[in-house]
Amino acid sequence: MSAETAQNARGSGGASLFSDQRFRSLFFQALVIGLLGAFLVFIVYNTAHNIEKRGIQTGFAFLDAAAGYDIAISPFMEYTATHTHGRVFLVGLFNTLLVSFLGIIAATFLGVFLGVLRLSPNWLVSRIVYCYVEFTRNVPLLLQILLWYAIFLALPAVKQSITMFNDIIILNKRGLIVPEPLPGDGFMLVPVALVLALFASIFFARWAKKTQAATGKIYPVFMTNTAMIIGLPLLAFAVTGFPLDFAYAELKGFNFKGGVVIKPEFTALWFALSLYTAAFISETVRAGIQSVSHGQTEASEALGLRPSWTMRLIILPQALRVIIPPMTSQYLNLTKNSSLAVAIGYPDIVQSFGGVTLNQTGQAIEVIFITMLVYLTISLLISGFMNWYNNRVSLVER
């Protein structure tokens, strides 16, 4: 073989290699990954070099140091200024989870309710819901948080507190004060009975559904489950001799002592997040209901089903396919929007750990990394659960 022939063979081989679509795809993907890896290495090296040059200490040892500041709201664990920054992280995390969880529950119920009312044949009801939705979702959430906080701070002072039910419930600008429950011996049987009732209600609902599919017989699932969930814990409560007492608030000096205080920071944030997100969920529910063919409603009316049964058993189950994906996004938005708590001083993980702890320790990279990881984990858990539920609904439909 001559030199010219060998050179032509190599040229044609190279040309055919790059003309292969699969090779080009793998080559450019590897090139992008390599460039991205080089960029990350440069960022990490440059950051480490600058930190070392400025004498900034790194690491997570600061989590074991005393925080030195108080947190006003810590419902799940004891906290004082002598506790560590690690405890601050846990308190902030639990506060974030608390307002996010309660906000998701309230926004879901309110949003579904408003979405159904939005389609009401009553013109006045439909218009009222429409005005609420348009006003709420077009006003920035931060302004709504500040508005609710200002409303709660405008309540009477401690000396002029609003009392209800013979001074059992007290409301003033420092919060809502309710009696503190003090469980006695044997009270643990009550939550155990509640858990058993919940499992029994789930089992009964599934059994009733299978029985109805096989025989057509309808059982009062809602009333039966409600009776079990309420009655069984009450029965356990009575059998154990009502082992529960309450500590009531008393005015001592310039403030009330005793009881459980629900701070205005928490209430304002919870109200704003719930009402704001409910407006978006209501539109999602409305769109999901309208995606179901009107023939389904006409068929159910021809069978003599009541409108409430039609909505609960026919329309909503089919609309869930359309409702769940955008509702997942609203849950994620609510969780991340809870970080706006810093504006009114609610000690979530951003305000306490990502704010005060960061300023005290100067460990900006570590603190921000941990905070971002928390929100990432919570978001992935919510997405995973909603995707599982969405797949379950799709399988049931098939």
CSV table of N, CA, C and O in Angstrom, one decimal, residues 77-182:
chain,number,residue,atom,x,y,z
A,77,MET,N,-38.7,21.6,71.2
A,77,MET,CA,-37.5,21.2,72.0
A,77,MET,C,-37.1,22.4,72.9
A,77,MET,O,-37.4,23.6,72.5
A,78,GLU,N,-36.5,22.1,74.0
A,78,GLU,CA,-36.1,23.2,74.9
A,78,GLU,C,-34.9,23.9,74.3
A,78,GLU,O,-34.0,23.2,73.8
A,79,TYR,N,-34.8,25.2,74.4
A,79,TYR,CA,-33.7,26.0,73.9
A,79,TYR,C,-33.5,27.2,74.8
A,79,TYR,O,-34.4,27.9,75.1
A,80,THR,N,-32.2,27.4,75.1
A,80,THR,CA,-31.7,28.6,75.8
A,80,THR,C,-30.5,29.1,75.0
A,80,THR,O,-29.9,28.4,74.1
A,81,ALA,N,-30.0,30.3,75.5
A,81,ALA,CA,-28.9,30.9,74.8
A,81,ALA,C,-27.6,30.1,75.0
A,81,ALA,O,-26.6,30.2,74.3
A,82,THR,N,-27.6,29.1,76.0
A,82,THR,CA,-26.4,28.3,76.3
A,82,THR,C,-26.3,27.1,75.3
A,82,THR,O,-25.3,26.5,75.3
A,83,HIS,N,-27.3,26.9,74.6
A,83,HIS,CA,-27.3,25.7,73.6
A,83,HIS,C,-26.4,26.1,72.4
A,83,HIS,O,-26.1,27.2,72.2
A,84,THR,N,-26.1,25.0,71.7
A,84,THR,CA,-25.2,25.2,70.6
A,84,THR,C,-25.9,25.6,69.3
A,84,THR,O,-27.1,25.7,69.2
A,85,HIS,N,-25.0,26.0,68.3
A,85,HIS,CA,-25.6,26.3,67.0
A,85,HIS,C,-26.2,25.1,66.3
A,85,HIS,O,-27.1,25.3,65.5
A,86,GLY,N,-25.8,23.9,66.7
A,86,GLY,CA,-26.4,22.7,66.2
A,86,GLY,C,-27.9,22.7,66.6
A,86,GLY,O,-28.8,22.3,65.9
A,87,ARG,N,-28.1,23.0,67.9
A,87,ARG,CA,-29.5,23.1,68.4
A,87,ARG,C,-30.3,24.2,67.7
A,87,ARG,O,-31.5,24.0,67.5
A,88,VAL,N,-29.6,25.3,67.4
A,88,VAL,CA,-30.3,26.4,66.7
A,88,VAL,C,-30.7,25.8,65.3
A,88,VAL,O,-31.9,26.1,64.9
A,89,PHE,N,-29.9,25.1,64.7
A,89,PHE,CA,-30.3,24.5,63.4
A,89,PHE,C,-31.5,23.6,63.5
A,89,PHE,O,-32.4,23.7,62.7
A,90,LEU,N,-31.6,22.8,64.5
A,90,LEU,CA,-32.7,21.9,64.7
A,90,LEU,C,-34.0,22.7,65.0
A,90,LEU,O,-35.1,22.4,64.5
A,91,VAL,N,-33.9,23.7,65.9
A,91,VAL,CA,-35.0,24.6,66.2
A,91,VAL,C,-35.5,25.3,64.9
A,91,VAL,O,-36.7,25.3,64.6
A,92,GLY,N,-34.6,25.8,64.1
A,92,GLY,CA,-35.0,26.5,62.9
A,92,GLY,C,-35.6,25.5,61.9
A,92,GLY,O,-36.6,25.8,61.2
A,93,LEU,N,-35.1,24.3,61.8
A,93,LEU,CA,-35.6,23.3,60.9
A,93,LEU,C,-37.0,22.9,61.3
A,93,LEU,O,-37.9,22.8,60.5
A,94,PHE,N,-37.3,22.7,62.6
A,94,PHE,CA,-38.6,22.3,63.0
A,94,PHE,C,-39.6,23.4,62.9
A,94,PHE,O,-40.8,23.2,62.5
A,95,ASN,N,-39.2,24.6,63.1
A,95,ASN,CA,-40.1,25.8,62.8
A,95,ASN,C,-40.4,25.9,61.4
A,95,ASN,O,-41.6,26.2,61.0
A,96,THR,N,-39.5,25.6,60.5
A,96,THR,CA,-39.8,25.7,59.1
A,96,THR,C,-40.7,24.6,58.7
A,96,THR,O,-41.7,24.8,57.9
A,97,LEU,N,-40.5,23.3,59.2
A,97,LEU,CA,-41.4,22.2,58.9
A,97,LEU,C,-42.8,22.5,59.4
A,97,LEU,O,-43.8,22.1,58.8
A,98,LEU,N,-42.9,23.1,60.6
A,98,LEU,CA,-44.2,23.3,61.2
A,98,LEU,C,-45.0,24.2,60.4
A,98,LEU,O,-46.2,23.9,60.0
A,99,VAL,N,-44.5,25.4,60.0
A,99,VAL,CA,-45.3,26.4,59.3
A,99,VAL,C,-45.5,25.9,57.9
A,99,VAL,O,-46.6,26.1,57.3
A,100,SER,N,-44.6,25.1,57.3
A,100,SER,CA,-44.8,24.6,55.9
A,100,SER,C,-45.9,23.5,55.9
A,100,SER,O,-46.8,23.5,55.1
A,101,PHE,N,-45.8,22.6,56.9
A,101,PHE,CA,-46.8,21.5,57.0
A,101,PHE,C,-48.2,22.0,57.2
A,101,PHE,O,-49.2,21.7,56.5
A,102,LEU,N,-48.4,22.9,58.2
A,102,LEU,CA,-49.7,23.5,58.5
A,102,LEU,C,-50.2,24.3,57.4
A,102,LEU,O,-51.4,24.4,57.1
A,103,GLY,N,-49.3,25.0,56.7
A,103,GLY,CA,-49.6,25.8,55.6
A,103,GLY,C,-50.1,25.0,54.4
A,103,GLY,O,-51.1,25.3,53.7
A,104,ILE,N,-49.5,23.9,54.1
A,104,ILE,CA,-49.9,23.0,53.1
A,104,ILE,C,-51.3,22.4,53.4
A,104,ILE,O,-52.2,22.3,52.5
A,105,ILE,N,-51.5,22.0,54.6
A,105,ILE,CA,-52.8,21.4,55.0
A,105,ILE,C,-53.9,22.5,54.8
A,105,ILE,O,-55.0,22.2,54.2
A,106,ALA,N,-53.7,23.7,55.4
A,106,ALA,CA,-54.7,24.7,55.3
A,106,ALA,C,-55.0,25.2,53.8
A,106,ALA,O,-56.1,25.3,53.4
A,107,ALA,N,-53.9,25.3,53.1
A,107,ALA,CA,-54.0,25.8,51.7
A,107,ALA,C,-54.7,24.7,50.8
A,107,ALA,O,-55.5,25.1,49.9
A,108,THR,N,-54.5,23.5,51.1
A,108,THR,CA,-55.2,22.4,50.3
A,108,THR,C,-56.7,22.4,50.6
A,108,THR,O,-57.5,22.4,49.6
A,109,PHE,N,-57.1,22.4,51.8
A,109,PHE,CA,-58.5,22.4,52.1
A,109,PHE,C,-59.2,23.6,51.6
A,109,PHE,O,-60.3,23.6,51.0
A,110,LEU,N,-58.6,24.8,51.9
A,110,LEU,CA,-59.2,26.0,51.4
A,110,LEU,C,-59.2,26.2,49.9
A,110,LEU,O,-60.2,26.6,49.3
A,111,GLY,N,-58.1,25.7,49.3
A,111,GLY,CA,-58.0,25.8,47.8
A,111,GLY,C,-59.0,24.9,47.1
A,111,GLY,O,-59.7,25.3,46.2
A,112,VAL,N,-59.2,23.7,47.6
A,112,VAL,CA,-60.2,22.8,47.0
A,112,VAL,C,-61.6,23.3,47.2
A,112,VAL,O,-62.4,23.3,46.3
A,113,PHE,N,-61.9,23.9,48.4
A,113,PHE,CA,-63.2,24.4,48.7
A,113,PHE,C,-63.5,25.6,47.8
A,113,PHE,O,-64.6,25.7,47.2
A,114,LEU,N,-62.5,26.5,47.6
A,114,LEU,CA,-62.7,27.7,46.8
A,114,LEU,C,-62.8,27.3,45.3
A,114,LEU,O,-63.5,27.9,44.6
A,115,GLY,N,-62.0,26.3,44.9
A,115,GLY,CA,-62.1,25.9,43.5
A,115,GLY,C,-63.5,25.3,43.1
A,115,GLY,O,-64.0,25.6,42.0
A,116,VAL,N,-64.1,24.6,44.1
A,116,VAL,CA,-65.4,24.1,43.8
A,116,VAL,C,-66.4,25.3,43.8
A,116,VAL,O,-67.3,25.3,43.0
A,117,LEU,N,-66.3,26.2,44.8
A,117,LEU,CA,-67.2,27.3,44.8
A,117,LEU,C,-67.1,28.2,43.6
A,117,LEU,O,-68.0,28.9,43.2
A,118,ARG,N,-65.8,28.3,43.0
A,118,ARG,CA,-65.6,29.1,41.8
A,118,ARG,C,-66.5,28.7,40.7
A,118,ARG,O,-66.9,29.5,39.8
A,119,LEU,N,-66.9,27.4,40.7
A,119,LEU,CA,-67.8,26.9,39.6
A,119,LEU,C,-69.3,26.8,40.1
A,119,LEU,O,-70.1,26.2,39.4
A,120,SER,N,-69.6,27.5,41.2
A,120,SER,CA,-70.9,27.4,41.7
A,120,SER,C,-71.9,28.2,40.7
A,120,SER,O,-71.5,29.2,40.1
A,121,PRO,N,-73.1,27.7,40.5
A,121,PRO,CA,-74.1,28.4,39.7
A,121,PRO,C,-74.6,29.7,40.3
A,121,PRO,O,-75.2,30.5,39.7
A,122,ASN,N,-74.3,29.8,41.6
A,122,ASN,CA,-74.7,31.1,42.3
A,122,ASN,C,-73.7,32.2,41.9
A,122,ASN,O,-72.5,32.1,42.2
A,123,TRP,N,-74.2,33.2,41.2
A,123,TRP,CA,-73.4,34.2,40.6
A,123,TRP,C,-72.6,35.0,41.7
A,123,TRP,O,-71.4,35.3,41.6
A,124,LEU,N,-73.3,35.3,42.8
A,124,LEU,CA,-72.6,36.1,43.9
A,124,LEU,C,-71.4,35.3,44.5
A,124,LEU,O,-70.4,35.9,44.7
A,125,VAL,N,-71.7,34.0,44.8
A,125,VAL,CA,-70.6,33.2,45.4
A,125,VAL,C,-69.4,33.1,44.4
A,125,VAL,O,-68.3,33.3,44.8
A,126,SER,N,-69.7,32.8,43.2
A,126,SER,CA,-68.6,32.7,42.2
A,126,SER,C,-67.8,34.0,42.0
A,126,SER,O,-66.6,34.0,41.9
A,127,ARG,N,-68.5,35.2,42.1
A,127,ARG,CA,-67.8,36.4,41.9
A,127,ARG,C,-67.0,36.7,43.2
A,127,ARG,O,-65.9,37.3,43.0
A,128,ILE,N,-67.5,36.4,44.3
A,128,ILE,CA,-66.7,36.7,45.6
A,128,ILE,C,-65.4,35.9,45.5
A,128,ILE,O,-64.3,36.4,45.8
A,129,VAL,N,-65.5,34.6,45.2
A,129,VAL,CA,-64.3,33.8,45.1
A,129,VAL,C,-63.4,34.3,44.0
A,129,VAL,O,-62.1,34.3,44.2
A,130,TYR,N,-63.9,34.7,42.9
A,130,TYR,CA,-63.1,35.3,41.8
A,130,TYR,C,-62.3,36.5,42.3
A,130,TYR,O,-61.1,36.6,42.0
A,131,CYS,N,-63.0,37.4,43.0
A,131,CYS,CA,-62.3,38.6,43.5
A,131,CYS,C,-61.2,38.2,44.5
A,131,CYS,O,-60.1,38.8,44.5
A,132,TYR,N,-61.5,37.3,45.3
A,132,TYR,CA,-60.5,36.8,46.3
A,132,TYR,C,-59.3,36.3,45.6
A,132,TYR,O,-58.1,36.6,46.0
A,133,VAL,N,-59.5,35.4,44.6
A,133,VAL,CA,-58.4,34.8,43.9
A,133,VAL,C,-57.5,35.8,43.2
A,133,VAL,O,-56.3,35.8,43.3
A,134,GLU,N,-58.2,36.7,42.5
A,134,GLU,CA,-57.5,37.7,41.7
A,134,GLU,C,-56.7,38.7,42.6
A,134,GLU,O,-55.6,39.1,42.3
A,135,PHE,N,-57.3,39.1,43.7
A,135,PHE,CA,-56.6,40.0,44.6
A,135,PHE,C,-55.4,39.3,45.3
A,135,PHE,O,-54.3,39.9,45.3
A,136,THR,N,-55.6,38.1,45.8
A,136,THR,CA,-54.6,37.4,46.6
A,136,THR,C,-53.4,37.1,45.7
A,136,THR,O,-52.2,37.3,46.2
A,137,ARG,N,-53.6,36.5,44.6
A,137,ARG,CA,-52.4,36.0,43.8
A,137,ARG,C,-51.7,37.1,43.0
A,137,ARG,O,-50.7,36.9,42.5
A,138,ASN,N,-52.3,38.3,43.0
A,138,ASN,CA,-51.7,39.4,42.3
A,138,ASN,C,-51.0,40.4,43.2
A,138,ASN,O,-50.5,41.5,42.7
A,139,VAL,N,-51.1,40.2,44.5
A,139,VAL,CA,-50.4,41.0,45.5
A,139,VAL,C,-49.2,40.3,46.0
A,139,VAL,O,-49.3,39.1,46.4
A,140,PRO,N,-48.0,40.8,46.0
A,140,PRO,CA,-46.8,40.1,46.4
A,140,PRO,C,-47.0,39.5,47.8
A,140,PRO,O,-47.6,40.1,48.7
A,141,LEU,N,-46.5,38.3,48.0
A,141,LEU,CA,-46.6,37.5,49.2
A,141,LEU,C,-46.0,38.3,50.4
A,141,LEU,O,-46.5,38.3,51.5
A,142,LEU,N,-44.9,38.9,50.2
A,142,LEU,CA,-44.2,39.6,51.2
A,142,LEU,C,-45.1,40.7,51.8
A,142,LEU,O,-45.1,40.9,53.0
A,143,LEU,N,-45.8,41.4,50.9
A,143,LEU,CA,-46.7,42.5,51.4
A,143,LEU,C,-47.8,41.9,52.2
A,143,LEU,O,-48.3,42.5,53.2
A,144,GLN,N,-48.3,40.7,51.8
A,144,GLN,CA,-49.4,40.1,52.6
A,144,GLN,C,-48.9,39.6,53.9
A,144,GLN,O,-49.6,39.7,54.9
A,145,ILE,N,-47.7,39.1,54.0
A,145,ILE,CA,-47.1,38.8,55.3
A,145,ILE,C,-47.0,40.0,56.2
A,145,ILE,O,-47.4,39.9,57.4
A,146,LEU,N,-46.5,41.1,55.7
A,146,LEU,CA,-46.4,42.3,56.5
A,146,LEU,C,-47.8,42.8,56.9
A,146,LEU,O,-48.0,43.4,58.0
A,147,LEU,N,-48.8,42.7,56.0
A,147,LEU,CA,-50.1,43.2,56.3
A,147,LEU,C,-50.7,42.4,57.5
A,147,LEU,O,-51.2,43.0,58.4
A,148,TRP,N,-50.6,41.1,57.4
A,148,TRP,CA,-51.2,40.3,58.5
A,148,TRP,C,-50.4,40.5,59.8
A,148,TRP,O,-51.0,40.5,60.9
A,149,TYR,N,-49.1,40.7,59.7
A,149,TYR,CA,-48.3,41.0,60.9
A,149,TYR,C,-48.8,42.3,61.5
A,149,TYR,O,-48.9,42.4,62.8
A,150,ALA,N,-49.0,43.3,60.7
A,150,ALA,CA,-49.4,44.6,61.2
A,150,ALA,C,-50.8,44.5,61.8
A,150,ALA,O,-51.1,45.2,62.8
A,151,ILE,N,-51.7,43.7,61.3
A,151,ILE,CA,-53.0,43.5,61.8
A,151,ILE,C,-52.9,42.9,63.2
A,151,ILE,O,-53.6,43.3,64.2
A,152,PHE,N,-52.1,41.9,63.4
A,152,PHE,CA,-52.0,41.2,64.7
A,152,PHE,C,-51.3,42.1,65.7
A,152,PHE,O,-51.6,42.0,66.9
A,153,LEU,N,-50.4,42.9,65.2
A,153,LEU,CA,-49.7,43.9,66.2
A,153,LEU,C,-50.6,45.0,66.6
A,153,LEU,O,-50.4,45.7,67.6
A,154,ALA,N,-51.7,45.2,65.8
A,154,ALA,CA,-52.7,46.2,66.1
A,154,ALA,C,-53.7,45.8,67.2
A,154,ALA,O,-54.6,46.6,67.5
A,155,LEU,N,-53.6,44.6,67.6
A,155,LEU,CA,-54.6,44.1,68.7
A,155,LEU,C,-54.3,44.8,70.0
A,155,LEU,O,-53.3,45.4,70.1
A,156,PRO,N,-55.2,44.7,70.9
A,156,PRO,CA,-55.0,45.4,72.2
A,156,PRO,C,-53.8,44.9,72.9
A,156,PRO,O,-53.2,43.9,72.7
A,157,ALA,N,-53.3,45.8,73.8
A,157,ALA,CA,-52.2,45.5,74.7
A,157,ALA,C,-52.5,44.5,75.7
A,157,ALA,O,-53.7,44.1,75.8
A,158,VAL,N,-51.5,44.1,76.5
A,158,VAL,CA,-51.8,43.0,77.5
A,158,VAL,C,-52.8,43.4,78.5
A,158,VAL,O,-53.7,42.6,78.8
A,159,LYS,N,-52.8,44.6,79.0
A,159,LYS,CA,-53.8,45.0,80.0
A,159,LYS,C,-55.2,45.1,79.4
A,159,LYS,O,-56.2,44.9,80.2
A,160,GLN,N,-55.4,45.3,78.1
A,160,GLN,CA,-56.7,45.3,77.5
A,160,GLN,C,-57.0,44.1,76.7
A,160,GLN,O,-57.6,44.1,75.6
A,161,SER,N,-56.4,43.0,77.1
A,161,SER,CA,-56.6,41.7,76.3
A,161,SER,C,-58.0,41.3,76.1
A,161,SER,O,-58.9,41.6,76.9
A,162,ILE,N,-58.3,40.7,74.9
A,162,ILE,CA,-59.6,40.2,74.6
A,162,ILE,C,-59.7,38.8,75.2
A,162,ILE,O,-58.8,37.9,74.9
A,163,THR,N,-60.6,38.5,76.1
A,163,THR,CA,-60.8,37.2,76.7
A,163,THR,C,-62.0,36.6,76.2
A,163,THR,O,-63.0,37.2,76.0
A,164,MET,N,-62.0,35.3,76.1
A,164,MET,CA,-63.1,34.5,75.6
A,164,MET,C,-63.3,33.2,76.5
A,164,MET,O,-62.3,32.7,77.1
A,165,PHE,N,-64.5,32.8,76.6
A,165,PHE,CA,-64.8,31.6,77.3
A,165,PHE,C,-64.3,31.6,78.8
A,165,PHE,O,-63.6,30.8,79.3
A,166,ASN,N,-64.7,32.7,79.4
A,166,ASN,CA,-64.4,32.9,80.9
A,166,ASN,C,-62.9,32.9,81.1
A,166,ASN,O,-62.4,32.2,82.0
A,167,ASP,N,-62.2,33.7,80.3
A,167,ASP,CA,-60.8,33.9,80.4
A,167,ASP,C,-59.9,32.7,80.1
A,167,ASP,O,-58.7,32.6,80.5
A,168,ILE,N,-60.5,31.7,79.4
A,168,ILE,CA,-59.8,30.5,79.1
A,168,ILE,C,-58.9,30.8,77.9
A,168,ILE,O,-57.7,30.4,77.8
A,169,ILE,N,-59.4,31.6,76.9
A,169,ILE,CA,-58.6,32.0,75.7
A,169,ILE,C,-58.4,33.5,75.8
A,169,ILE,O,-59.3,34.3,76.0
A,170,ILE,N,-57.1,33.9,75.6
A,170,ILE,CA,-56.7,35.3,75.7
A,170,ILE,C,-56.1,35.7,74.4
A,170,ILE,O,-55.2,35.0,73.9
A,171,LEU,N,-56.4,36.9,73.9
A,171,LEU,CA,-55.9,37.4,72.7
A,171,LEU,C,-55.4,38.8,72.9
A,171,LEU,O,-56.1,39.7,73.4
A,172,ASN,N,-54.1,39.1,72.5
A,172,ASN,CA,-53.6,40.5,72.6
A,172,ASN,C,-52.5,40.6,71.5
A,172,ASN,O,-52.3,39.6,70.8
A,173,LYS,N,-51.8,41.7,71.5
A,173,LYS,CA,-50.8,41.9,70.5
A,173,LYS,C,-49.6,41.0,70.6
A,173,LYS,O,-48.7,40.9,69.7
A,174,ARG,N,-49.4,40.3,71.8
A,174,ARG,CA,-48.3,39.4,72.0
A,174,ARG,C,-48.7,38.0,71.6
A,174,ARG,O,-47.8,37.1,71.6
A,175,GLY,N,-49.9,37.8,71.2
A,175,GLY,CA,-50.2,36.4,70.6
A,175,GLY,C,-51.6,35.9,71.2
A,175,GLY,O,-52.3,36.6,72.0
A,176,LEU,N,-51.9,34.7,70.8
A,176,LEU,CA,-53.1,34.0,71.3
A,176,LEU,C,-52.6,33.0,72.4
A,176,LEU,O,-51.8,32.2,72.1
A,177,ILE,N,-53.2,33.1,73.5
A,177,ILE,CA,-52.9,32.3,74.7
A,177,ILE,C,-54.0,31.3,74.9
A,177,ILE,O,-55.1,31.7,75.1
A,178,VAL,N,-53.7,30.0,74.9
A,178,VAL,CA,-54.6,29.0,75.2
A,178,VAL,C,-54.1,28.1,76.3
A,178,VAL,O,-52.9,28.2,76.7
A,179,PRO,N,-55.0,27.3,77.0
A,179,PRO,CA,-54.5,26.5,78.1
A,179,PRO,C,-53.5,25.5,77.6
A,179,PRO,O,-53.6,24.9,76.5
A,180,GLU,N,-52.5,25.2,78.5
A,180,GLU,CA,-51.5,24.2,78.2
A,180,GLU,C,-51.9,22.8,78.7
A,180,GLU,O,-52.2,22.7,79.9
A,181,PRO,N,-52.0,21.8,77.9
A,181,PRO,CA,-52.5,20.5,78.3
A,181,PRO,C,-51.4,19.8,79.2
A,181,PRO,O,-50.2,19.9,78.8
A,182,LEU,N,-51.7,19.2,80.2
A,182,LEU,CA,-50.8,18.5,81.1
A,182,LEU,C,-51.2,17.1,81.2
A,182,LEU,O,-52.1,16.7,82.1
